[in-house]
Amino acid sequence: MSDKKVFFFGEGKAEGSREMKNLLGGKGANLAEMTSLGLPVPPGFTISTEVCTHFYLNKQQYPSGLEAAVHEAILKVEKIVGAKFAQQDNPLLLSIRSGARVSMPGMMDTVLNLGLNDETVLGLAKAADERFAYDSYRRFIQMYSDVVLGVSSHHFENLIEQERRRENVESDSELSAKSLKALVTEFKKVVLMETGKTFPMEPQQQLWGAISAVFSSWDSARAVSYRRIHKIPEDWGTAVNVQAMVFGNMGEDCATGVAFTRDPSTGDKRFFGEYLVNAQGEDVVAGIRTPCPINSESANGSQLATLDVLMPKAYAELVKTYQVLEKHYRDMQDIEFTIQKGKLYMLQTRTGKRTANAAVRIAVDMVKEKLISPKEAIMRVTPAQVEQLLHPRLDPRHKKEVIAKGLPASPGAASGEVVFSSEEAEELKKKNKKVILVRHETSPEDIGGMDASEGILTALGGMTSHAAVVARGMGKPCVAGCGVINIDYKNQLFKVAQYVIRKGDIITIDGATGEVILGHVPTINSQLDEFFKEFMQWVDEYRSLKVRANAETPHDVKVARTFGAEGVGLCRTEHMFFEESRILAVREMILADSKKQREAALQKIFPMQKEDFKAIFREMKGWPVTIRLLDPPLHEFLPKTEPEIVSLARVLNTSKETLQAKLRTLHEFNPMLGHRGCRLGVSFPEIYAMQVRAILEAACELIKKEDHPVEPEIMIPFIGALAEYRLLKADVLEVCEKVLAEQRITLSFTVGTMIEIPRACLIADQLAEEAAFFSFGTNDLTQMTLGLSRDDSGSFLPLYVEKGIYPIDPFVSLDQEGVGELVSLACERARKTNKSIKIGICGEQGGDTSTIEFCNRLGFNYVSCSPFRVPVARLAAAQATLKAK
Ligand code: PEP
Ligand code: MG
């Protein structure tokens, strides 16, 4: 611990500065900074966070020398103010405030008006006036008792309420000096009753009581849980700021207020704030009186008197001050001020919190004002804020009754009637109804229903479940793994706590928080304005990672392009198989008894696949498109319910029993590790041959007829051995050569593989010799590395993860677990044999901010994510580059 424990500020000089947030906390560092800037800050001192750490490590004892340092600092304050602490005549009063490195709003404690007792209150009355003195005294007893002595505030509030009634007045500020005096006597009785001790009269004892209470508030239950939620380290500690009081409650020429240097909700460049005449800071926060707008720009139609009219001199000073602060900090500030007898004092400045819209707007404006550089602007907006901008969100002004909470699987918010089946969702959609699809889990057959719904709620499944992945791809809100809801398909309802929600009832889901809400909550759309476009242009200039999208429908590909995708990183061809018009041919193909039959069925699918690829190439206008050959186990395409089986048997001209027997042979015991991916390609070469032909013919025809470049990348999934890759690559090339010869055209295309089996990482050097590109399929790679299998809905043992038994959320960043190590090892080995191999990622983590930073570090060429995450990933990629520098 450093020798210096107490940092003084006052009269234009400060021992601290804004750079010292770790030691002085945010508030202390900025009070010091404002003092050095020559702004009107009441003098005071900051007890460092190191003292807090010492306090906790040493059974709540203070380090030696602290008392002397505090004493000395108080003498300095006394000299500047011209008043003396604990002296009856003209007493100095102090404020004691917490202040950690990062703001923890409302979590820790504050004591104002400290130093008052039965004697000093007389001195204060003489120096100012009696009413003010007793108002300050009753406030002090109330606050100190609450914060330091643990006497609940409601005792005091009740007494004030009684007094107001007795005096027949509406607000505290109308209470007379006599009433306030009487209250002080009553308050002291409450303290004696509640604590068994008299209220401390000795100012030194009050001071140390308050300092201890502030330090102790670091450990209060609410502060601890706040830190847990916001991932703030326990050992940071808080500083304590002790400052000469200035009074906003000394009369009608006094006020207190808060303001933002720009509008925190829109980012508009206008000074924006609220104030109260004749009040102290906590009155503004407590909401007892309605604050007034500081100027007409803040008025929003309010008729209340504005500060610029009421106290023009102090207001002009405030304007000058905020301009100095914004220029100095080069960011929007959130300030607190007090006006005492017409004179302005600054009590706090900090970087103001803002909405996503405002963050972009302010960053762009500040570049134009030459306050910050484009690089700084890029770092000022978080990827989460960009994400918010892309989705509608719940109107925060609206009340909501939350009935359940699941995983925030796909952001955005939506309301609609509850339905329990995809068919019903599609039916109601046709009637222009808005629905929320509620399922235990979803499967590929639900795509239509999901598409017809406003949002999806599932009881099972995690962040990588089918519902979550597909919803993210569609840009629709989804709450997954909401285990508390009890779905009863038979009776078409779900139960949760005391609620029974039936089909047709309206609910709202918030996919950004995981909340399920009763009834309709209006949403607000954030629009992507000119500011956003300009901001994203800078983002693109500074990143080196390319960003692609995982998409397989022309619609999704188009969306991806409008969001700035630079290619398709993963086109899952099986998604094209599920469409109603195709599934029958697909089933015929799978159930074929001979190669000939299979080829006949494939011929039916071929033209459709080819048209799909054409449409995708067309939308991508020359950007690379990675097309993955068929991946999932075949049984996923087969019918499951009895009626479906019966009707398929009829079409195939076979008996139900024969079909059932065949289905049993195709059933995978371990679908994720069974007969899937490249293994299907080895067993049924004609499937991949059909797909490769469709890709190449589509590309050739497009080049010939539409005259724009096409860049197909053919990807073989699930490779675990070099031999598999060699065999399949040869098959692929054979078809390609044939098609090119037939079409008489040259075309550049590449063949590569997905890396999604741990063994593929280990043999990356061998594979890289033969592959033009690698795409890390981190969904499979994660589950295989962690030894967690996905259930049919594709989720990683959600209950396990929920209960915190498995310490990893499989969706979270790659660099946190062994998966990242495997990826890094694979890159290193691959580059040994193929320096220029193209490397990308297409698992769900491809859209995760810290994974993007990780991929940037490893020198990836691109990341690929769902279309709606593309702008988020672009920003994350630019920030990763800037951070690396
Ligand atoms: C993966 O495994 O990461 C991947 C993208 O493939 P899928 O999710 O389709 O198995
Ligand atoms: Mg996979």
PDB file of C-alpha atoms in Angstrom, residues 8 45 48 67 93 111 126 163 192 227 234 316 325 346 420 436 469 482 531 605-606 701 703 748 764 806 847-848:
ATOM      1  CA  PHE A   8      -6.655  16.741  -1.284  1.00  0.00           C
ATOM      2  CA  PHE A  45     -10.319  15.101  -0.085  1.00  0.00           C
ATOM      3  CA  SER A  48      -8.157   6.000  -1.510  1.00  0.00           C
ATOM      4  CA  GLU A  67      -6.476   9.623  11.080  1.00  0.00           C
ATOM      5  CA  LEU A  93     -20.315  20.749   7.432  1.00  0.00           C
ATOM      6  CA  VAL A 111     -24.105  11.083   4.181  1.00  0.00           C
ATOM      7  CA  LYS A 126     -26.942  32.228  13.106  1.00  0.00           C
ATOM      8  CA  GLU A 163     -46.031  16.932  10.742  1.00  0.00           C
ATOM      9  CA  LEU A 192     -32.807   5.940  20.928  1.00  0.00           C
ATOM     10  CA  ARG A 227     -20.887  -6.548  -8.912  1.00  0.00           C
ATOM     11  CA  GLU A 234     -14.575  -7.803  -5.483  1.00  0.00           C
ATOM     12  CA  ALA A 316     -24.691  30.993 -17.808  1.00  0.00           C
ATOM     13  CA  LEU A 325     -15.927  19.745 -19.346  1.00  0.00           C
ATOM     14  CA  MET A 346     -19.843  21.400  -9.358  1.00  0.00           C
ATOM     15  CA  PHE A 420     -48.458 -24.436 -29.730  1.00  0.00           C
ATOM     16  CA  ILE A 436     -45.713 -16.384 -30.520  1.00  0.00           C
ATOM     17  CA  VAL A 469     -29.867 -20.725 -34.091  1.00  0.00           C
ATOM     18  CA  CYS A 482     -37.403 -21.464 -20.304  1.00  0.00           C
ATOM     19  CA  PHE A 531     -25.198   8.545 -38.539  1.00  0.00           C
ATOM     20  CA  ILE A 605     -33.854 -32.686 -56.265  1.00  0.00           C
ATOM     21  CA  PHE A 606     -31.105 -31.559 -58.614  1.00  0.00           C
ATOM     22  CA  GLU A 701     -24.750 -20.605 -66.198  1.00  0.00           C
ATOM     23  CA  ILE A 703     -21.295 -16.466 -65.546  1.00  0.00           C
ATOM     24  CA  SER A 748     -12.285 -20.443 -60.236  1.00  0.00           C
ATOM     25  CA  ALA A 764      -4.518 -29.858 -39.577  1.00  0.00           C
ATOM     26  CA  TYR A 806     -20.735 -27.131 -16.253  1.00  0.00           C
ATOM     27  CA  GLY A 847     -20.741 -13.629 -34.003  1.00  0.00           C
ATOM     28  CA  ASP A 848     -19.453 -13.375 -30.454  1.00  0.00           C
TER      29      ASP A 848
END
